[in-house]
Amino acid sequence: MSAVREQAPNAGWVGGSNAGWVGGSNAARRTRPVGRLRPPVAAGGRPDVTRETLVGETDNREFPAREFTDDDARWRAVLRRDRRADGAFCYSVLTTGTYSRPSCGSRHARRANTVFFPDPAAAERAGFRPCRRCRPDQTGADAHVEAVIRSCRLMEAPGEIPSLGELAAAAGFSRFHFHRVFTVLTGVTPKAYATACRAERLRQAIPRTRTITEAIYEAGFNSSGNFYALAQRLLGMTPTAFKNSGRGMDIHYAFADCELGPLLVGTTAAGVCAALFGPDTEALLRRLRGRFAQSALTAADLGLGRRLAVTLGGAAPPAEGRAIPRDIRRRALGERLRAELPAA
């Protein structure tokens, strides 16, 4: 075992700032509602969707509701899944008994079965229930947060990680809009979060498998060539060194305080090898020592601590992002640290 050079747990402590794709359910099940839903009817036998003034604004608050003041304009907005129309009106489908946002990614119904309402409350008064895909009864921020959470859970699940297009479609968003929302709320791209999930699986697989090859495929890599191209960045060392508890590695560590709790970051010449959260510095150091018992641990100089504090200062999520579960935010922050912190 290599000598372990350690300083007191608080050595290297840096008080950082307090600041710091998608999956989702399938489209709403196509089931007929109990009874026969009938929209409000005006003179002439046609659905009366103009008896209330359309109110509300789109997410960007740049396109007034008056742009969608007749059925033809609303139907065109639905056909092109125009996100600008979200908040200006919602539409219901008689055959499914659901109502949706204009931008909903569900398959379009026939025009004859589509009825428009000024808002979710009006649709629900007529007996329709909210679409389980686009969640039109939630605010835009709530829907975005839920879409991000569901997409993260899909990426964390065993098996092949969904593509960006699959995650966006499942969330009912365009690829561009999903990518933007996910990145804003988590601080990393969907691809980066998928990488973090794969790295986590790899760190769990290596110690319990007999060979590195077994760990490669258990972690979801399609070939050893793809794996070895990424391994050192994902692990901060070779897979063999990781399996042997960091044997022969020099690991420098530093502490920081962030809104997700006390944080320890360990780095090697190859990059970040650990980003650990815990109740206090002593517990974090014990975890690092347990993971890399065969390495030489050294408290980092102030340079790493300062770089860590700067990175954390730029990683603060918007207010909506704080509604995302802590485990997702910690995983995303760990991946951001791996990407932005230089090697020891």
Short mmCIF file of C-alpha atoms in Angstrom, two decimals:
data_model
loop_
_atom_site.label_atom_id
_atom_site.label_comp_id
_atom_site.label_asym_id
_atom_site.label_seq_id
_atom_site.Cartn_x
_atom_site.Cartn_y
_atom_site.Cartn_z
CA MET A 1 0.00 0.00 0.00
CA SER A 2 1.35 3.43 -0.87
CA ALA A 3 1.90 5.85 1.89
CA VAL A 4 -1.11 8.00 2.70
CA ARG A 5 -0.19 11.66 3.13
CA GLU A 6 -3.10 13.48 4.70
CA GLN A 7 -3.72 16.71 6.45
CA ALA A 8 -6.46 17.44 8.92
CA PRO A 9 -9.95 17.12 7.46
CA ASN A 10 -10.41 20.88 7.29
CA ALA A 11 -7.17 21.41 5.41
CA GLY A 12 -7.80 22.75 1.96
CA TRP A 13 -11.29 23.93 2.93
CA VAL A 14 -12.61 26.66 0.71
CA GLY A 15 -15.89 28.35 1.49
CA GLY A 16 -17.53 28.41 -1.89
CA SER A 17 -20.51 30.51 -2.79
CA ASN A 18 -23.94 29.39 -1.73
CA ALA A 19 -25.03 29.49 -5.30
CA GLY A 20 -23.97 26.83 -6.29
CA TRP A 21 -34.03 14.78 -21.96
CA VAL A 22 -36.62 13.27 -20.85
CA GLY A 23 -38.30 11.32 -21.05
CA GLY A 24 -41.66 11.09 -19.58
CA SER A 25 -44.74 9.10 -19.65
CA ASN A 26 -46.19 7.86 -22.89
CA ALA A 27 -48.75 9.97 -24.65
CA ALA A 28 -52.08 10.10 -22.88
CA ARG A 29 -53.87 6.79 -23.14
CA ARG A 30 -56.51 6.84 -25.83
CA THR A 31 -59.56 5.84 -23.88
CA ARG A 32 -63.11 7.03 -24.37
CA PRO A 33 -64.47 9.13 -21.51
CA VAL A 34 -67.29 7.89 -19.36
CA GLY A 35 -70.46 9.06 -21.04
CA ARG A 36 -70.44 11.15 -24.19
CA LEU A 37 -68.71 14.48 -23.94
CA ARG A 38 -70.34 17.34 -25.76
CA PRO A 39 -68.76 20.76 -26.13
CA PRO A 40 -70.77 23.92 -25.49
CA VAL A 41 -72.97 24.48 -28.53
CA ALA A 42 -73.83 27.82 -30.09
CA ALA A 43 -76.44 28.68 -32.69
CA GLY A 44 -76.06 26.56 -35.79
CA GLY A 45 -74.98 23.47 -33.88
CA ARG A 46 -71.25 24.24 -33.91
CA PRO A 47 -69.09 24.18 -30.76
CA ASP A 48 -69.13 27.56 -29.06
CA VAL A 49 -65.48 28.39 -28.41
CA THR A 50 -65.74 32.14 -28.86
CA ARG A 51 -68.21 32.90 -26.09
CA GLU A 52 -65.35 33.74 -23.70
CA THR A 53 -62.54 36.14 -24.39
CA LEU A 54 -59.23 34.39 -24.90
CA VAL A 55 -56.75 35.45 -22.27
CA GLY A 56 -53.20 34.55 -21.33
CA GLU A 57 -49.83 34.85 -22.90
CA THR A 58 -47.28 32.48 -24.31
CA ASP A 59 -44.20 31.35 -22.41
CA ASN A 60 -42.13 34.09 -24.03
CA ARG A 61 -44.82 36.71 -23.41
CA GLU A 62 -44.15 38.16 -26.84
CA PHE A 63 -47.12 36.90 -28.84
CA PRO A 64 -50.54 38.14 -27.72
CA ALA A 65 -53.53 35.83 -27.59
CA ARG A 66 -55.24 37.84 -30.33
CA GLU A 67 -53.03 36.04 -32.84
CA PHE A 68 -55.19 32.94 -32.25
CA THR A 69 -58.68 34.43 -32.12
CA ASP A 70 -60.43 32.10 -34.60
CA ASP A 71 -60.67 28.36 -34.97
CA ASP A 72 -58.68 28.24 -38.20
CA ALA A 73 -55.72 30.03 -36.62
CA ARG A 74 -55.89 27.79 -33.55
CA TRP A 75 -56.02 24.64 -35.64
CA ARG A 76 -53.00 25.76 -37.67
CA ALA A 77 -51.14 26.40 -34.41
CA VAL A 78 -52.00 22.89 -33.21
CA LEU A 79 -50.86 21.31 -36.48
CA ARG A 80 -47.46 23.00 -36.26
CA ARG A 81 -47.28 22.49 -32.47
CA ASP A 82 -46.72 26.20 -32.08
CA ARG A 83 -45.27 26.82 -28.63
CA ARG A 84 -46.16 30.49 -28.94
CA ALA A 85 -49.81 29.51 -28.58
CA ASP A 86 -49.32 27.80 -25.22
CA GLY A 87 -51.27 29.82 -22.68
CA ALA A 88 -53.44 31.47 -25.34
CA PHE A 89 -55.83 28.50 -25.59
CA CYS A 90 -55.99 24.74 -25.17
CA TYR A 91 -57.66 22.11 -27.33
CA SER A 92 -59.70 19.04 -26.46
CA VAL A 93 -60.26 15.80 -28.31
CA LEU A 94 -63.76 14.29 -28.10
CA THR A 95 -62.59 10.72 -28.74
CA THR A 96 -60.04 10.66 -25.90
CA GLY A 97 -61.68 13.03 -23.43
CA THR A 98 -58.43 14.93 -22.88
CA TYR A 99 -57.29 18.50 -23.40
CA SER A 100 -53.78 19.57 -24.35
CA ARG A 101 -51.46 22.47 -24.99
CA PRO A 102 -51.18 23.56 -28.64
CA SER A 103 -47.54 22.39 -28.61
CA CYS A 104 -48.34 18.89 -27.31
CA GLY A 105 -46.34 16.17 -29.05
CA SER A 106 -49.23 13.70 -29.11
CA ARG A 107 -50.57 12.48 -32.43
CA HIS A 108 -53.05 14.92 -33.93
CA ALA A 109 -56.73 14.06 -33.82
CA ARG A 110 -59.13 14.72 -36.67
CA ARG A 111 -60.28 18.31 -36.94
CA ALA A 112 -63.91 17.23 -36.52
CA ASN A 113 -63.08 15.78 -33.10
CA THR A 114 -61.14 18.82 -31.89
CA VAL A 115 -62.65 21.57 -29.73
CA PHE A 116 -60.92 24.73 -28.49
CA PHE A 117 -61.15 26.32 -25.06
CA PRO A 118 -59.71 29.58 -23.73
CA ASP A 119 -58.02 27.92 -20.75
CA PRO A 120 -57.73 24.63 -18.82
CA ALA A 121 -60.50 25.59 -16.40
CA ALA A 122 -63.01 25.89 -19.25
CA ALA A 123 -61.95 22.51 -20.67
CA GLU A 124 -62.34 20.84 -17.29
CA ARG A 125 -65.77 22.40 -16.76
CA ALA A 126 -66.80 20.74 -20.03
CA GLY A 127 -65.68 17.36 -18.66
CA PHE A 128 -62.22 16.95 -20.21
CA ARG A 129 -59.16 15.82 -18.26
CA PRO A 130 -55.57 17.06 -18.75
CA CYS A 131 -53.23 15.27 -21.12
CA ARG A 132 -50.67 13.23 -19.19
CA ARG A 133 -48.01 14.09 -21.71
CA CYS A 134 -47.96 17.89 -21.90
CA ARG A 135 -49.61 18.60 -18.51
CA PRO A 136 -51.65 21.63 -19.65
CA ASP A 137 -53.01 22.12 -16.12
CA GLN A 138 -49.56 23.05 -14.85
CA THR A 139 -47.67 26.31 -15.30
CA GLY A 140 -44.92 26.40 -17.87
CA ALA A 141 -42.24 26.27 -15.19
CA ASP A 142 -43.86 23.26 -13.49
CA ALA A 143 -44.15 21.42 -16.79
CA HIS A 144 -40.51 22.11 -17.61
CA VAL A 145 -39.32 20.86 -14.23
CA GLU A 146 -41.39 17.70 -14.50
CA ALA A 147 -40.14 17.03 -18.02
CA VAL A 148 -36.53 17.40 -16.89
CA ILE A 149 -37.05 15.09 -13.91
CA ARG A 150 -38.69 12.39 -15.99
CA SER A 151 -36.00 12.59 -18.66
CA CYS A 152 -33.27 12.26 -16.01
CA ARG A 153 -34.96 9.16 -14.59
CA LEU A 154 -35.06 7.64 -18.07
CA MET A 155 -31.34 8.25 -18.51
CA GLU A 156 -30.60 6.77 -15.09
CA ALA A 157 -32.52 3.56 -15.80
CA PRO A 158 -30.62 0.42 -16.87
CA GLY A 159 -30.33 -0.19 -20.56
CA GLU A 160 -29.53 1.98 -23.53
CA ILE A 161 -29.76 5.69 -22.86
CA PRO A 162 -32.44 7.40 -25.00
CA SER A 163 -31.33 9.81 -27.70
CA LEU A 164 -31.98 13.53 -27.53
CA GLY A 165 -34.76 13.15 -30.09
CA GLU A 166 -36.42 10.40 -28.07
CA LEU A 167 -36.24 12.40 -24.86
CA ALA A 168 -37.61 15.53 -26.53
CA ALA A 169 -40.45 13.64 -28.19
CA ALA A 170 -41.42 11.95 -24.94
CA ALA A 171 -41.54 15.36 -23.26
CA GLY A 172 -43.64 16.84 -26.07
CA PHE A 173 -40.93 19.41 -26.87
CA SER A 174 -38.88 20.16 -29.94
CA ARG A 175 -35.27 19.01 -29.75
CA PHE A 176 -34.03 22.58 -29.50
CA HIS A 177 -36.52 23.62 -26.82
CA PHE A 178 -35.92 20.49 -24.74
CA HIS A 179 -32.15 20.93 -24.94
CA ARG A 180 -32.42 24.56 -23.86
CA VAL A 181 -34.82 23.89 -20.96
CA PHE A 182 -32.79 20.94 -19.69
CA THR A 183 -29.51 22.87 -19.81
CA VAL A 184 -30.91 25.93 -18.06
CA LEU A 185 -32.51 23.96 -15.23
CA THR A 186 -29.68 21.49 -14.58
CA GLY A 187 -26.57 23.40 -15.64
CA VAL A 188 -25.50 20.61 -18.02
CA THR A 189 -26.68 19.36 -21.39
CA PRO A 190 -28.73 16.17 -21.75
CA LYS A 191 -25.66 14.52 -23.28
CA ALA A 192 -23.52 15.52 -20.29
CA TYR A 193 -26.12 14.17 -17.86
CA ALA A 194 -26.24 10.90 -19.81
CA THR A 195 -22.45 10.74 -19.51
CA ALA A 196 -22.72 11.26 -15.76
CA CYS A 197 -25.21 8.39 -15.50
CA ARG A 198 -22.94 6.10 -17.49
CA ALA A 199 -19.92 7.06 -15.38
CA GLU A 200 -21.88 6.31 -12.21
CA ARG A 201 -22.82 2.88 -13.52
CA LEU A 202 -19.19 2.25 -14.42
CA ARG A 203 -17.93 3.19 -10.95
CA GLN A 204 -20.48 0.78 -9.47
CA ALA A 205 -19.74 -2.03 -11.94
CA ILE A 206 -15.94 -2.10 -11.82
CA PRO A 207 -15.57 -3.25 -8.18
CA ARG A 208 -18.19 -6.00 -8.42
CA THR A 209 -17.26 -7.55 -11.78
CA ARG A 210 -14.43 -9.99 -12.34
CA THR A 211 -12.95 -8.18 -15.32
CA ILE A 212 -12.92 -4.70 -16.79
CA THR A 213 -14.55 -6.09 -19.93
CA GLU A 214 -17.56 -7.25 -17.92
CA ALA A 215 -17.81 -3.81 -16.34
CA ILE A 216 -17.68 -2.16 -19.77
CA TYR A 217 -20.79 -3.92 -21.02
CA GLU A 218 -22.62 -3.78 -17.69
CA ALA A 219 -22.19 0.01 -17.73
CA GLY A 220 -23.80 0.20 -21.17
CA PHE A 221 -20.80 0.73 -23.46
CA ASN A 222 -21.24 -0.90 -26.84
CA SER A 223 -17.57 -1.64 -27.41
CA SER A 224 -14.29 -1.57 -25.55
CA GLY A 225 -12.96 0.94 -28.10
CA ASN A 226 -15.57 3.50 -27.12
CA PHE A 227 -14.96 2.76 -23.47
CA TYR A 228 -11.19 3.24 -23.36
CA ALA A 229 -11.51 6.52 -25.26
CA LEU A 230 -13.59 7.92 -22.37
CA ALA A 231 -12.48 5.89 -19.35
CA GLN A 232 -9.83 8.18 -17.92
CA ARG A 233 -12.03 11.24 -18.17
CA LEU A 234 -14.91 9.41 -16.53
CA LEU A 235 -12.82 7.88 -13.75
CA GLY A 236 -9.87 10.25 -13.39
CA MET A 237 -7.56 7.24 -13.77
CA THR A 238 -7.33 4.00 -15.72
CA PRO A 239 -10.03 1.39 -15.09
CA THR A 240 -7.37 -0.96 -13.72
CA ALA A 241 -6.20 1.63 -11.19
CA PHE A 242 -9.81 2.29 -10.19
CA LYS A 243 -10.44 -1.44 -9.69
CA ASN A 244 -7.32 -1.63 -7.52
CA SER A 245 -8.51 1.16 -5.18
CA GLY A 246 -6.36 3.82 -6.84
CA ARG A 247 -3.10 1.91 -6.55
CA GLY A 248 -0.18 4.08 -7.61
CA MET A 249 -2.27 7.25 -7.95
CA ASP A 250 -1.61 10.63 -6.37
CA ILE A 251 -4.95 12.20 -5.46
CA HIS A 252 -5.30 15.83 -4.38
CA TYR A 253 -8.51 16.82 -2.66
CA ALA A 254 -10.25 20.03 -1.65
CA PHE A 255 -13.47 20.88 0.16
CA ALA A 256 -16.06 23.47 -0.66
CA ASP A 257 -19.45 24.49 0.61
CA CYS A 258 -22.35 24.79 -1.82
CA GLU A 259 -26.12 24.86 -1.61
CA LEU A 260 -26.20 21.08 -2.06
CA GLY A 261 -24.13 20.56 1.07
CA PRO A 262 -20.45 19.99 1.90
CA LEU A 263 -18.51 18.85 -1.15
CA LEU A 264 -15.19 17.08 -1.63
CA VAL A 265 -13.49 16.98 -5.01
CA GLY A 266 -10.53 14.70 -5.70
CA THR A 267 -8.31 15.15 -8.73
CA THR A 268 -5.46 13.26 -10.38
CA ALA A 269 -3.21 14.04 -13.31
CA ALA A 270 -5.99 12.66 -15.53
CA GLY A 271 -8.85 14.74 -14.11
CA VAL A 272 -11.54 14.60 -11.45
CA CYS A 273 -11.77 11.17 -9.83
CA ALA A 274 -14.37 11.97 -7.15
CA ALA A 275 -17.08 14.52 -6.46
CA LEU A 276 -18.61 13.54 -3.12
CA PHE A 277 -21.39 15.13 -1.07
CA GLY A 278 -21.95 14.39 2.58
CA PRO A 279 -22.83 15.69 6.03
CA ASP A 280 -19.37 16.99 6.92
CA THR A 281 -15.73 17.04 5.84
CA GLU A 282 -14.64 14.14 8.04
CA ALA A 283 -17.29 11.84 6.57
CA LEU A 284 -16.33 12.90 3.05
CA LEU A 285 -12.64 12.21 3.67
CA ARG A 286 -13.47 8.76 5.05
CA ARG A 287 -15.42 7.99 1.89
CA LEU A 288 -12.56 9.12 -0.33
CA ARG A 289 -10.08 7.06 1.71
CA GLY A 290 -12.36 4.02 1.52
CA ARG A 291 -12.75 4.30 -2.25
CA PHE A 292 -9.04 4.83 -2.96
CA ALA A 293 -7.33 3.02 -0.11
CA GLN A 294 -4.24 2.23 -2.20
CA SER A 295 -3.59 5.82 -3.32
CA ALA A 296 -1.61 8.68 -1.86
CA LEU A 297 -4.04 11.37 -0.64
CA THR A 298 -2.89 14.96 -0.28
CA ALA A 299 -4.86 18.08 0.56
CA ALA A 300 -4.70 20.32 -2.49
CA ASP A 301 -3.06 23.71 -2.60
CA LEU A 302 -5.21 26.83 -2.57
CA GLY A 303 -5.20 26.99 -6.36
CA LEU A 304 -7.55 24.04 -6.75
CA GLY A 305 -9.75 25.41 -3.97
CA ARG A 306 -10.08 28.75 -5.72
CA ARG A 307 -10.90 27.12 -9.07
CA LEU A 308 -13.47 24.95 -7.35
CA ALA A 309 -15.09 27.98 -5.73
CA VAL A 310 -15.23 29.82 -9.07
CA THR A 311 -16.84 26.83 -10.79
CA LEU A 312 -19.44 26.50 -8.05
CA GLY A 313 -20.17 30.21 -8.22
CA GLY A 314 -21.14 29.86 -11.88
CA ALA A 315 -23.24 26.74 -11.33
CA ALA A 316 -26.18 28.28 -9.48
CA PRO A 317 -29.48 27.08 -11.00
CA PRO A 318 -32.41 29.44 -11.61
CA ALA A 319 -35.18 29.42 -9.01
CA GLU A 320 -37.14 26.82 -10.99
CA GLY A 321 -34.11 24.51 -11.04
CA ARG A 322 -34.14 24.27 -7.26
CA ALA A 323 -37.36 22.25 -7.54
CA ILE A 324 -35.40 19.42 -9.18
CA PRO A 325 -34.51 16.60 -6.74
CA ARG A 326 -31.18 16.89 -5.00
CA ASP A 327 -29.74 13.64 -6.37
CA ILE A 328 -30.20 14.88 -9.94
CA ARG A 329 -28.63 18.24 -9.15
CA ARG A 330 -25.68 16.60 -7.42
CA ARG A 331 -25.10 14.26 -10.36
CA ALA A 332 -25.26 17.19 -12.79
CA LEU A 333 -22.91 19.30 -10.69
CA GLY A 334 -20.42 16.43 -10.46
CA GLU A 335 -20.37 16.15 -14.23
CA ARG A 336 -19.93 19.89 -14.59
CA LEU A 337 -16.95 19.77 -12.24
CA ARG A 338 -15.39 16.96 -14.28
CA ALA A 339 -15.76 19.04 -17.43
CA GLU A 340 -14.56 22.37 -16.07
CA LEU A 341 -11.93 21.63 -13.43
CA PRO A 342 -8.43 21.03 -14.80
CA ALA A 343 -6.41 18.00 -13.79
CA ALA A 344 -4.27 18.12 -10.65
#
